[in-house]
PDB file of C-alpha atoms and ligand atoms in Angstrom:
ATOM      1  CA  MET A1363      48.140 -11.032  -7.322  1.00 55.00           C
ATOM      2  CA  THR A1364      45.275 -13.167  -7.755  1.00 71.00           C
ATOM      3  CA  SER A1365      44.089 -15.451  -4.950  1.00 87.00           C
ATOM      4  CA  ALA A1366      43.939 -19.196  -5.218  1.00 96.00           C
ATOM      5  CA  LEU A1367      40.834 -20.618  -6.370  1.00 97.00           C
ATOM      6  CA  MET A1368      39.450 -22.934  -3.745  1.00 98.00           C
ATOM      7  CA  LEU A1369      35.972 -23.985  -4.865  1.00 98.00           C
ATOM      8  CA  GLU A1370      34.452 -24.380  -8.290  1.00 98.00           C
ATOM      9  CA  LEU A1371      30.961 -25.412  -9.153  1.00 98.00           C
ATOM     10  CA  ARG A1372      30.220 -26.262 -12.739  1.00 98.00           C
ATOM     11  CA  ASP A1373      26.916 -26.697 -14.376  1.00 98.00           C
ATOM     12  CA  LEU A1374      25.532 -27.595 -11.078  1.00 98.00           C
ATOM     13  CA  SER A1375      21.923 -28.700 -10.850  1.00 97.00           C
ATOM     14  CA  LYS A1376      19.812 -30.286  -8.057  1.00 97.00           C
ATOM     15  CA  SER A1377      16.227 -31.461  -8.179  1.00 96.00           C
ATOM     16  CA  PHE A1378      14.325 -33.051  -5.433  1.00 95.00           C
ATOM     17  CA  GLN A1379      11.888 -36.129  -6.005  1.00 90.00           C
ATOM     18  CA  LEU A1380       8.557 -35.301  -4.215  1.00 88.00           C
ATOM     19  CA  HIS A1381       7.470 -38.647  -3.052  1.00 85.00           C
ATOM     20  CA  HIS A1382       4.287 -37.392  -1.596  1.00 84.00           C
ATOM     21  CA  GLN A1383       3.403 -35.867  -5.008  1.00 82.00           C
ATOM     22  CA  HIS A1384       3.547 -38.862  -7.201  1.00 84.00           C
ATOM     23  CA  GLY A1385       7.157 -38.367  -7.795  1.00 83.00           C
ATOM     24  CA  ALA A1386       6.886 -35.009  -9.342  1.00 89.00           C
ATOM     25  CA  ARG A1387      10.374 -33.286  -9.458  1.00 91.00           C
ATOM     26  CA  LEU A1388      11.241 -29.891  -8.035  1.00 93.00           C
ATOM     27  CA  ASN A1389      13.963 -28.182  -9.767  1.00 94.00           C
ATOM     28  CA  VAL A1390      15.796 -25.996  -7.223  1.00 96.00           C
ATOM     29  CA  LEU A1391      19.352 -25.345  -8.875  1.00 97.00           C
ATOM     30  CA  ARG A1392      19.933 -25.458 -12.620  1.00 96.00           C
ATOM     31  CA  GLY A1393      23.237 -24.909 -14.474  1.00 96.00           C
ATOM     32  CA  LEU A1394      25.042 -22.999 -11.674  1.00 97.00           C
ATOM     33  CA  ASP A1395      28.574 -22.026 -11.981  1.00 98.00           C
ATOM     34  CA  LEU A1396      30.437 -20.373  -9.231  1.00 98.00           C
ATOM     35  CA  ARG A1397      34.116 -19.897  -8.311  1.00 98.00           C
ATOM     36  CA  LEU A1398      35.303 -18.932  -4.858  1.00 98.00           C
ATOM     37  CA  HIS A1399      38.859 -17.666  -4.195  1.00 98.00           C
ATOM     38  CA  ALA A1400      40.978 -17.527  -1.058  1.00 97.00           C
ATOM     39  CA  GLY A1401      40.199 -14.367   1.022  1.00 97.00           C
ATOM     40  CA  GLU A1402      36.806 -13.621  -0.539  1.00 97.00           C
ATOM     41  CA  CYS A1403      33.296 -13.752   0.971  1.00 98.00           C
ATOM     42  CA  VAL A1404      30.631 -14.512  -1.457  1.00 98.00           C
ATOM     43  CA  VAL A1405      27.176 -13.980  -0.151  1.00 98.00           C
ATOM     44  CA  LEU A1406      24.060 -15.858  -1.801  1.00 98.00           C
ATOM     45  CA  SER A1407      21.169 -13.350  -2.151  1.00 96.00           C
ATOM     46  CA  GLY A1408      17.727 -13.984  -3.310  1.00 95.00           C
ATOM     47  CA  PRO A1409      14.214 -14.730  -1.941  1.00 95.00           C
ATOM     48  CA  SER A1410      13.045 -17.411   0.390  1.00 95.00           C
ATOM     49  CA  GLY A1411      13.076 -20.730  -1.434  1.00 95.00           C
ATOM     50  CA  ALA A1412      15.580 -19.637  -4.029  1.00 96.00           C
ATOM     51  CA  GLY A1413      17.893 -22.662  -3.166  1.00 97.00           C
ATOM     52  CA  LYS A1414      20.560 -20.971  -1.074  1.00 97.00           C
ATOM     53  CA  SER A1415      20.510 -23.402   1.758  1.00 97.00           C
ATOM     54  CA  THR A1416      20.187 -26.322  -0.731  1.00 97.00           C
ATOM     55  CA  LEU A1417      23.297 -25.035  -2.507  1.00 98.00           C
ATOM     56  CA  LEU A1418      25.513 -25.033   0.678  1.00 98.00           C
ATOM     57  CA  ARG A1419      24.083 -28.524   1.430  1.00 97.00           C
ATOM     58  CA  VAL A1420      25.212 -29.688  -2.148  1.00 98.00           C
ATOM     59  CA  ILE A1421      28.649 -28.274  -1.594  1.00 98.00           C
ATOM     60  CA  TYR A1422      28.959 -29.857   1.922  1.00 97.00           C
ATOM     61  CA  ALA A1423      27.880 -33.075   0.257  1.00 97.00           C
ATOM     62  CA  ASN A1424      24.770 -33.423   2.343  1.00 96.00           C
ATOM     63  CA  TYR A1425      23.000 -33.820  -0.867  1.00 96.00           C
ATOM     64  CA  ARG A1426      24.456 -35.138  -4.162  1.00 95.00           C
ATOM     65  CA  PRO A1427      23.756 -32.909  -7.168  1.00 97.00           C
ATOM     66  CA  THR A1428      21.559 -34.180  -9.830  1.00 97.00           C
ATOM     67  CA  PHE A1429      24.202 -33.039 -12.338  1.00 97.00           C
ATOM     68  CA  GLY A1430      27.398 -31.054 -12.469  1.00 98.00           C
ATOM     69  CA  ALA A1431      30.577 -30.900 -10.241  1.00 98.00           C
ATOM     70  CA  VAL A1432      31.681 -29.510  -6.907  1.00 98.00           C
ATOM     71  CA  HIS A1433      35.378 -29.139  -7.279  1.00 98.00           C
ATOM     72  CA  VAL A1434      37.139 -28.366  -3.906  1.00 98.00           C
ATOM     73  CA  ARG A1435      40.933 -27.783  -3.319  1.00 98.00           C
ATOM     74  CA  HIS A1436      41.963 -30.332  -0.754  1.00 97.00           C
ATOM     75  CA  ASP A1437      45.652 -30.495   0.149  1.00 93.00           C
ATOM     76  CA  ASP A1438      46.689 -28.910  -3.140  1.00 88.00           C
ATOM     77  CA  ARG A1439      44.757 -31.457  -5.289  1.00 95.00           C
ATOM     78  CA  TRP A1440      41.154 -31.100  -6.774  1.00 97.00           C
ATOM     79  CA  LEU A1441      38.346 -33.366  -5.696  1.00 97.00           C
ATOM     80  CA  ASP A1442      35.048 -33.465  -7.141  1.00 98.00           C
ATOM     81  CA  LEU A1443      32.720 -33.955  -4.107  1.00 97.00           C
ATOM     82  CA  ALA A1444      29.887 -34.974  -6.442  1.00 96.00           C
ATOM     83  CA  LYS A1445      31.958 -38.223  -6.994  1.00 96.00           C
ATOM     84  CA  ALA A1446      33.900 -38.524  -3.726  1.00 96.00           C
ATOM     85  CA  THR A1447      33.558 -41.512  -1.602  1.00 96.00           C
ATOM     86  CA  SER A1448      32.161 -41.127   1.983  1.00 95.00           C
ATOM     87  CA  HIS A1449      35.695 -41.547   3.390  1.00 97.00           C
ATOM     88  CA  GLU A1450      36.959 -38.604   1.146  1.00 97.00           C
ATOM     89  CA  VAL A1451      33.956 -36.508   2.134  1.00 97.00           C
ATOM     90  CA  LEU A1452      34.733 -36.954   5.860  1.00 95.00           C
ATOM     91  CA  ASP A1453      38.332 -35.960   5.256  1.00 95.00           C
ATOM     92  CA  VAL A1454      37.370 -32.977   3.273  1.00 97.00           C
ATOM     93  CA  ARG A1455      34.926 -31.852   6.077  1.00 95.00           C
ATOM     94  CA  ARG A1456      37.478 -32.468   8.874  1.00 92.00           C
ATOM     95  CA  ARG A1457      40.266 -30.266   7.248  1.00 93.00           C
ATOM     96  CA  THR A1458      39.108 -28.211   4.289  1.00 96.00           C
ATOM     97  CA  LEU A1459      35.484 -27.388   4.437  1.00 97.00           C
ATOM     98  CA  GLY A1460      33.723 -25.900   7.529  1.00 96.00           C
ATOM     99  CA  TYR A1461      29.922 -25.630   7.735  1.00 96.00           C
ATOM    100  CA  VAL A1462      28.034 -23.394  10.219  1.00 95.00           C
ATOM    101  CA  SER A1463      24.208 -23.537  10.152  1.00 91.00           C
ATOM    102  CA  GLN A1464      21.710 -21.672  12.067  1.00 87.00           C
ATOM    103  CA  PHE A1465      21.329 -24.251  14.641  1.00 87.00           C
ATOM    104  CA  LEU A1466      23.622 -26.009  17.082  1.00 88.00           C
ATOM    105  CA  ARG A1467      23.048 -29.776  16.887  1.00 85.00           C
ATOM    106  CA  VAL A1468      23.800 -30.583  20.462  1.00 74.00           C
ATOM    107  CA  ILE A1469      25.723 -33.538  21.651  1.00 79.00           C
ATOM    108  CA  PRO A1470      23.891 -34.544  24.993  1.00 87.00           C
ATOM    109  CA  ARG A1471      25.791 -33.953  28.077  1.00 92.00           C
ATOM    110  CA  VAL A1472      28.972 -32.563  26.768  1.00 95.00           C
ATOM    111  CA  PRO A1473      30.141 -29.358  28.302  1.00 96.00           C
ATOM    112  CA  THR A1474      30.156 -26.310  25.951  1.00 97.00           C
ATOM    113  CA  LEU A1475      33.775 -25.779  26.331  1.00 97.00           C
ATOM    114  CA  ASP A1476      34.529 -29.229  24.924  1.00 97.00           C
ATOM    115  CA  ILE A1477      31.879 -28.942  22.115  1.00 96.00           C
ATOM    116  CA  VAL A1478      33.816 -25.905  20.912  1.00 97.00           C
ATOM    117  CA  ALA A1479      37.143 -27.483  21.541  1.00 97.00           C
ATOM    118  CA  GLU A1480      36.420 -30.956  19.911  1.00 95.00           C
ATOM    119  CA  PRO A1481      37.255 -29.898  16.150  1.00 94.00           C
ATOM    120  CA  ALA A1482      40.686 -28.677  17.341  1.00 96.00           C
ATOM    121  CA  VAL A1483      41.309 -31.827  19.303  1.00 96.00           C
ATOM    122  CA  GLN A1484      40.300 -34.017  16.283  1.00 93.00           C
ATOM    123  CA  MET A1485      42.829 -32.115  14.178  1.00 92.00           C
ATOM    124  CA  GLY A1486      45.734 -33.007  16.845  1.00 94.00           C
ATOM    125  CA  ALA A1487      45.779 -30.040  19.240  1.00 96.00           C
ATOM    126  CA  SER A1488      46.246 -30.955  22.836  1.00 97.00           C
ATOM    127  CA  THR A1489      43.261 -30.831  25.077  1.00 97.00           C
ATOM    128  CA  GLU A1490      44.669 -27.888  27.096  1.00 97.00           C
ATOM    129  CA  ASN A1491      45.634 -25.918  23.829  1.00 98.00           C
ATOM    130  CA  ALA A1492      42.180 -26.699  22.297  1.00 98.00           C
ATOM    131  CA  ARG A1493      40.240 -25.500  25.609  1.00 98.00           C
ATOM    132  CA  GLN A1494      42.473 -22.349  25.529  1.00 98.00           C
ATOM    133  CA  ARG A1495      41.406 -21.434  21.991  1.00 98.00           C
ATOM    134  CA  ALA A1496      37.871 -22.422  22.848  1.00 98.00           C
ATOM    135  CA  SER A1497      37.796 -20.029  25.869  1.00 98.00           C
ATOM    136  CA  ASP A1498      39.321 -17.192  23.818  1.00 98.00           C
ATOM    137  CA  LEU A1499      36.498 -17.647  21.160  1.00 98.00           C
ATOM    138  CA  LEU A1500      33.733 -18.015  23.788  1.00 98.00           C
ATOM    139  CA  HIS A1501      35.112 -14.859  25.446  1.00 98.00           C
ATOM    140  CA  ARG A1502      35.056 -12.801  22.324  1.00 98.00           C
ATOM    141  CA  LEU A1503      31.535 -13.940  21.428  1.00 98.00           C
ATOM    142  CA  ASN A1504      30.533 -12.901  24.974  1.00 97.00           C
ATOM    143  CA  VAL A1505      29.231 -16.453  26.198  1.00 97.00           C
ATOM    144  CA  PRO A1506      29.279 -16.031  29.987  1.00 97.00           C
ATOM    145  CA  GLU A1507      31.965 -18.105  31.675  1.00 97.00           C
ATOM    146  CA  ARG A1508      29.386 -19.603  34.014  1.00 97.00           C
ATOM    147  CA  LEU A1509      27.829 -21.495  31.016  1.00 97.00           C
ATOM    148  CA  TRP A1510      31.153 -23.025  29.836  1.00 98.00           C
ATOM    149  CA  GLN A1511      30.858 -26.196  31.926  1.00 97.00           C
ATOM    150  CA  LEU A1512      27.233 -26.718  31.096  1.00 96.00           C
ATOM    151  CA  PRO A1513      25.910 -28.661  27.868  1.00 96.00           C
ATOM    152  CA  PRO A1514      24.322 -26.074  25.647  1.00 95.00           C
ATOM    153  CA  GLY A1515      20.752 -27.825  25.335  1.00 92.00           C
ATOM    154  CA  THR A1516      19.019 -25.451  27.574  1.00 91.00           C
ATOM    155  CA  PHE A1517      20.868 -22.097  26.302  1.00 95.00           C
ATOM    156  CA  SER A1518      18.982 -19.409  24.599  1.00 94.00           C
ATOM    157  CA  GLY A1519      18.717 -19.315  20.774  1.00 93.00           C
ATOM    158  CA  GLY A1520      21.531 -16.756  20.549  1.00 95.00           C
ATOM    159  CA  GLU A1521      23.724 -18.427  23.071  1.00 96.00           C
ATOM    160  CA  GLN A1522      23.502 -21.643  21.145  1.00 95.00           C
ATOM    161  CA  GLN A1523      24.245 -19.882  17.879  1.00 95.00           C
ATOM    162  CA  ARG A1524      27.337 -18.331  19.336  1.00 97.00           C
ATOM    163  CA  VAL A1525      28.813 -21.647  20.786  1.00 97.00           C
ATOM    164  CA  ASN A1526      27.975 -22.988  17.098  1.00 96.00           C
ATOM    165  CA  ILE A1527      29.960 -20.324  15.587  1.00 97.00           C
ATOM    166  CA  ALA A1528      32.895 -20.759  18.056  1.00 97.00           C
ATOM    167  CA  ARG A1529      32.829 -24.417  17.117  1.00 96.00           C
ATOM    168  CA  GLY A1530      32.780 -23.775  13.440  1.00 96.00           C
ATOM    169  CA  LEU A1531      35.682 -21.150  13.548  1.00 96.00           C
ATOM    170  CA  ILE A1532      38.131 -23.035  16.204  1.00 97.00           C
ATOM    171  CA  VAL A1533      39.913 -24.733  13.257  1.00 95.00           C
ATOM    172  CA  PRO A1534      40.904 -22.358  10.483  1.00 94.00           C
ATOM    173  CA  ARG A1535      39.505 -24.085   7.376  1.00 96.00           C
ATOM    174  CA  PRO A1536      40.364 -23.144   3.770  1.00 97.00           C
ATOM    175  CA  VAL A1537      36.591 -22.974   2.790  1.00 98.00           C
ATOM    176  CA  LEU A1538      33.826 -21.994   5.252  1.00 98.00           C
ATOM    177  CA  LEU A1539      30.154 -22.310   4.420  1.00 98.00           C
ATOM    178  CA  LEU A1540      27.630 -20.338   6.573  1.00 98.00           C
ATOM    179  CA  ASP A1541      23.877 -20.714   6.574  1.00 97.00           C
ATOM    180  CA  GLU A1542      22.555 -17.678   8.529  1.00 95.00           C
ATOM    181  CA  PRO A1543      24.895 -18.231  11.382  1.00 94.00           C
ATOM    182  CA  THR A1544      23.933 -14.652  12.895  1.00 93.00           C
ATOM    183  CA  ALA A1545      20.204 -14.826  12.648  1.00 90.00           C
ATOM    184  CA  SER A1546      19.536 -14.708  16.439  1.00 90.00           C
ATOM    185  CA  LEU A1547      22.353 -12.363  17.475  1.00 95.00           C
ATOM    186  CA  ASP A1548      22.117  -8.905  18.657  1.00 94.00           C
ATOM    187  CA  ALA A1549      24.170  -5.997  16.903  1.00 94.00           C
ATOM    188  CA  ASP A1550      27.202  -6.453  19.284  1.00 96.00           C
ATOM    189  CA  ASN A1551      27.603 -10.113  18.658  1.00 96.00           C
ATOM    190  CA  ARG A1552      26.925  -9.709  14.781  1.00 96.00           C
ATOM    191  CA  ALA A1553      29.807  -7.181  14.807  1.00 96.00           C
ATOM    192  CA  VAL A1554      32.047  -9.846  16.710  1.00 97.00           C
ATOM    193  CA  VAL A1555      31.103 -12.443  14.136  1.00 97.00           C
ATOM    194  CA  ALA A1556      31.895  -9.981  11.314  1.00 97.00           C
ATOM    195  CA  GLU A1557      35.316  -9.325  12.716  1.00 97.00           C
ATOM    196  CA  LEU A1558      35.921 -13.020  13.189  1.00 97.00           C
ATOM    197  CA  LEU A1559      35.186 -13.488   9.527  1.00 97.00           C
ATOM    198  CA  ALA A1560      37.312 -10.733   8.409  1.00 97.00           C
ATOM    199  CA  GLU A1561      40.235 -12.475  10.358  1.00 97.00           C
ATOM    200  CA  ALA A1562      39.524 -15.837   8.678  1.00 97.00           C
ATOM    201  CA  ARG A1563      39.588 -14.118   5.377  1.00 97.00           C
ATOM    202  CA  ALA A1564      42.950 -12.429   6.128  1.00 97.00           C
ATOM    203  CA  ALA A1565      44.270 -15.894   7.026  1.00 96.00           C
ATOM    204  CA  GLY A1566      43.281 -17.034   3.735  1.00 96.00           C
ATOM    205  CA  SER A1567      39.837 -18.694   4.152  1.00 97.00           C
ATOM    206  CA  ALA A1568      37.389 -18.495   1.459  1.00 98.00           C
ATOM    207  CA  VAL A1569      33.840 -17.853   2.807  1.00 98.00           C
ATOM    208  CA  LEU A1570      30.504 -18.488   1.124  1.00 98.00           C
ATOM    209  CA  GLY A1571      27.593 -17.318   3.250  1.00 98.00           C
ATOM    210  CA  ILE A1572      23.911 -16.625   3.635  1.00 97.00           C
ATOM    211  CA  PHE A1573      23.060 -13.563   5.624  1.00 95.00           C
ATOM    212  CA  HIS A1574      19.527 -12.217   5.608  1.00 90.00           C
ATOM    213  CA  ASP A1575      20.418  -9.187   7.652  1.00 90.00           C
ATOM    214  CA  GLU A1576      21.263  -6.413   5.137  1.00 91.00           C
ATOM    215  CA  ASP A1577      23.760  -4.688   7.606  1.00 92.00           C
ATOM    216  CA  MET A1578      25.581  -7.934   8.082  1.00 94.00           C
ATOM    217  CA  ARG A1579      25.626  -8.559   4.381  1.00 95.00           C
ATOM    218  CA  ASP A1580      27.140  -5.131   3.538  1.00 94.00           C
ATOM    219  CA  ARG A1581      29.746  -5.547   6.202  1.00 95.00           C
ATOM    220  CA  VAL A1582      31.029  -9.130   5.194  1.00 96.00           C
ATOM    221  CA  ALA A1583      30.337  -9.524   1.442  1.00 97.00           C
ATOM    222  CA  THR A1584      33.223  -8.918  -0.912  1.00 97.00           C
ATOM    223  CA  ARG A1585      30.584 -10.060  -3.786  1.00 96.00           C
ATOM    224  CA  LEU A1586      26.951 -11.088  -3.998  1.00 97.00           C
ATOM    225  CA  PHE A1587      25.853 -14.129  -5.864  1.00 98.00           C
ATOM    226  CA  PRO A1588      22.187 -13.683  -6.652  1.00 97.00           C
ATOM    227  CA  MET A1589      19.827 -16.716  -6.892  1.00 97.00           C
ATOM    228  CA  GLN A1590      16.330 -16.982  -8.164  1.00 93.00           C
ATOM    229  CA  ALA A1591      13.596 -19.641  -7.432  1.00 91.00           C
ATOM    230  CA  LEU A1592      12.951 -21.906 -10.512  1.00 88.00           C
ATOM    231  CA  GLU A1593       9.471 -23.136 -11.418  1.00 68.00           C
ATOM    232  CA  ALA A1594       8.636 -26.644 -10.474  1.00 51.00           C
ATOM    233  CA  ALA A1595       8.881 -28.894 -13.623  1.00 46.00           C
TER     234      ALA A1595
HETATM  235  N1  ATP B 575      15.064 -32.229   0.969  1.00 90.70           N
HETATM  236  C1  ATP B 575      14.386 -31.547   0.382  1.00 90.70           C
HETATM  237  N2  ATP B 575      13.178 -32.269  -0.279  1.00 90.70           N
HETATM  238  C2  ATP B 575      12.340 -31.478  -1.095  1.00 90.70           C
HETATM  239  N3  ATP B 575      12.337 -30.335  -1.322  1.00 90.70           N
HETATM  240  C3  ATP B 575      13.462 -29.523  -0.767  1.00 90.70           C
HETATM  241  C4  ATP B 575      14.306 -30.213   0.150  1.00 90.70           C
HETATM  242  N4  ATP B 575      15.201 -29.261   0.661  1.00 90.70           N
HETATM  243  C5  ATP B 575      14.802 -28.104   0.075  1.00 90.70           C
HETATM  244  N5  ATP B 575      13.746 -28.368  -0.692  1.00 90.70           N
HETATM  245  C6  ATP B 575      12.997 -27.340  -1.437  1.00 90.70           C
HETATM  246  O1  ATP B 575      13.928 -26.445  -2.213  1.00 90.70           O
HETATM  247  C7  ATP B 575      13.549 -25.239  -2.243  1.00 90.70           C
HETATM  248  C8  ATP B 575      14.745 -24.224  -1.833  1.00 90.70           C
HETATM  249  O2  ATP B 575      14.905 -24.498  -0.368  1.00 90.70           O
HETATM  250  P1  ATP B 575      16.105 -23.752   0.273  1.00 90.70           P
HETATM  251  O3  ATP B 575      16.035 -24.240   1.794  1.00 90.70           O
HETATM  252  O4  ATP B 575      17.318 -24.043  -0.386  1.00 90.70           O
HETATM  253  O5  ATP B 575      15.807 -22.155   0.054  1.00 90.70           O
HETATM  254  P2  ATP B 575      16.582 -20.997   0.675  1.00 90.70           P
HETATM  255  O6  ATP B 575      16.887 -20.039  -0.314  1.00 90.70           O
HETATM  256  O7  ATP B 575      17.596 -21.369   1.759  1.00 90.70           O
HETATM  257  O8  ATP B 575      15.335 -20.278   1.508  1.00 90.70           O
HETATM  258  P3  ATP B 575      15.274 -19.403   2.936  1.00 90.70           P
HETATM  259  O9  ATP B 575      15.770 -17.972   2.627  1.00 90.70           O
HETATM  260  O10 ATP B 575      13.890 -19.396   3.284  1.00 90.70           O
HETATM  261  O11 ATP B 575      16.137 -20.214   3.896  1.00 90.70           O
HETATM  262  C9  ATP B 575      12.277 -25.020  -1.350  1.00 90.70           C
HETATM  263  O12 ATP B 575      11.060 -25.124  -2.285  1.00 90.70           O
HETATM  264  C10 ATP B 575      12.271 -26.287  -0.640  1.00 90.70           C
HETATM  265  O13 ATP B 575      11.001 -26.612  -0.233  1.00 90.70           O
HETATM  266 MG1   MG B 576      17.862 -21.223   3.736  1.00 90.70          MG
END
């Protein structure tokens, strides 16, 4: 059985206009095609500056591509995020497309437990149920219980990263984008994240990620997608 196609990039290009260099253009992605299916974990590989993070940001619609299409399966219909309205983008992000970056963007004064629970509440879970799921995830990620009622602003890098992962995984989303979510984690916690990702894939999520750590890459990737830096035009 072939798994459902969830995301399809077609002839995708992205260049940046460099306003401090007399408007010169920097080509970062050119003519890129990629298909991502339910249950797979494709890992973007390639040197620093190859455009890996840019690609995830284009898919998450933080950046509009210069050319090409970002087709995502949303409620069993296809939507091109390159052309979607901001309302559609927000709906896709809420229900279909998850994104976990290396850094937690903290919401001031909100306790950790509620930061993690929030996406589940937004999807209609009761506060009680969402907090239960949040505590299960925080437990598994070894975030000490004494921290749960504190805002994570002063947490260590690795603690913040685990809060971020818990928040990104609490709602099972069909497509997950991960930009080095384990960069500050020790081996034990990386193993927990690998386990959580395997569970997400088994539940049908399609994962597209960046993992610099080779051990992590070998553990989670079902396929590598190599990328190269392009020259500035
Ligand atoms: N908003 C932007 N404006 C101008 N240039 C940008 C912008 N975002 C990224 N770039 C440039 O695009 C290129 C690719 O950056 P990107 O962050 O995608 O690389 P990467 O493959 O994720 O690298 P790393 O492994 O170091 O994280 C870099 O040369 C970067 O300077
Ligand atoms: Mg990057």
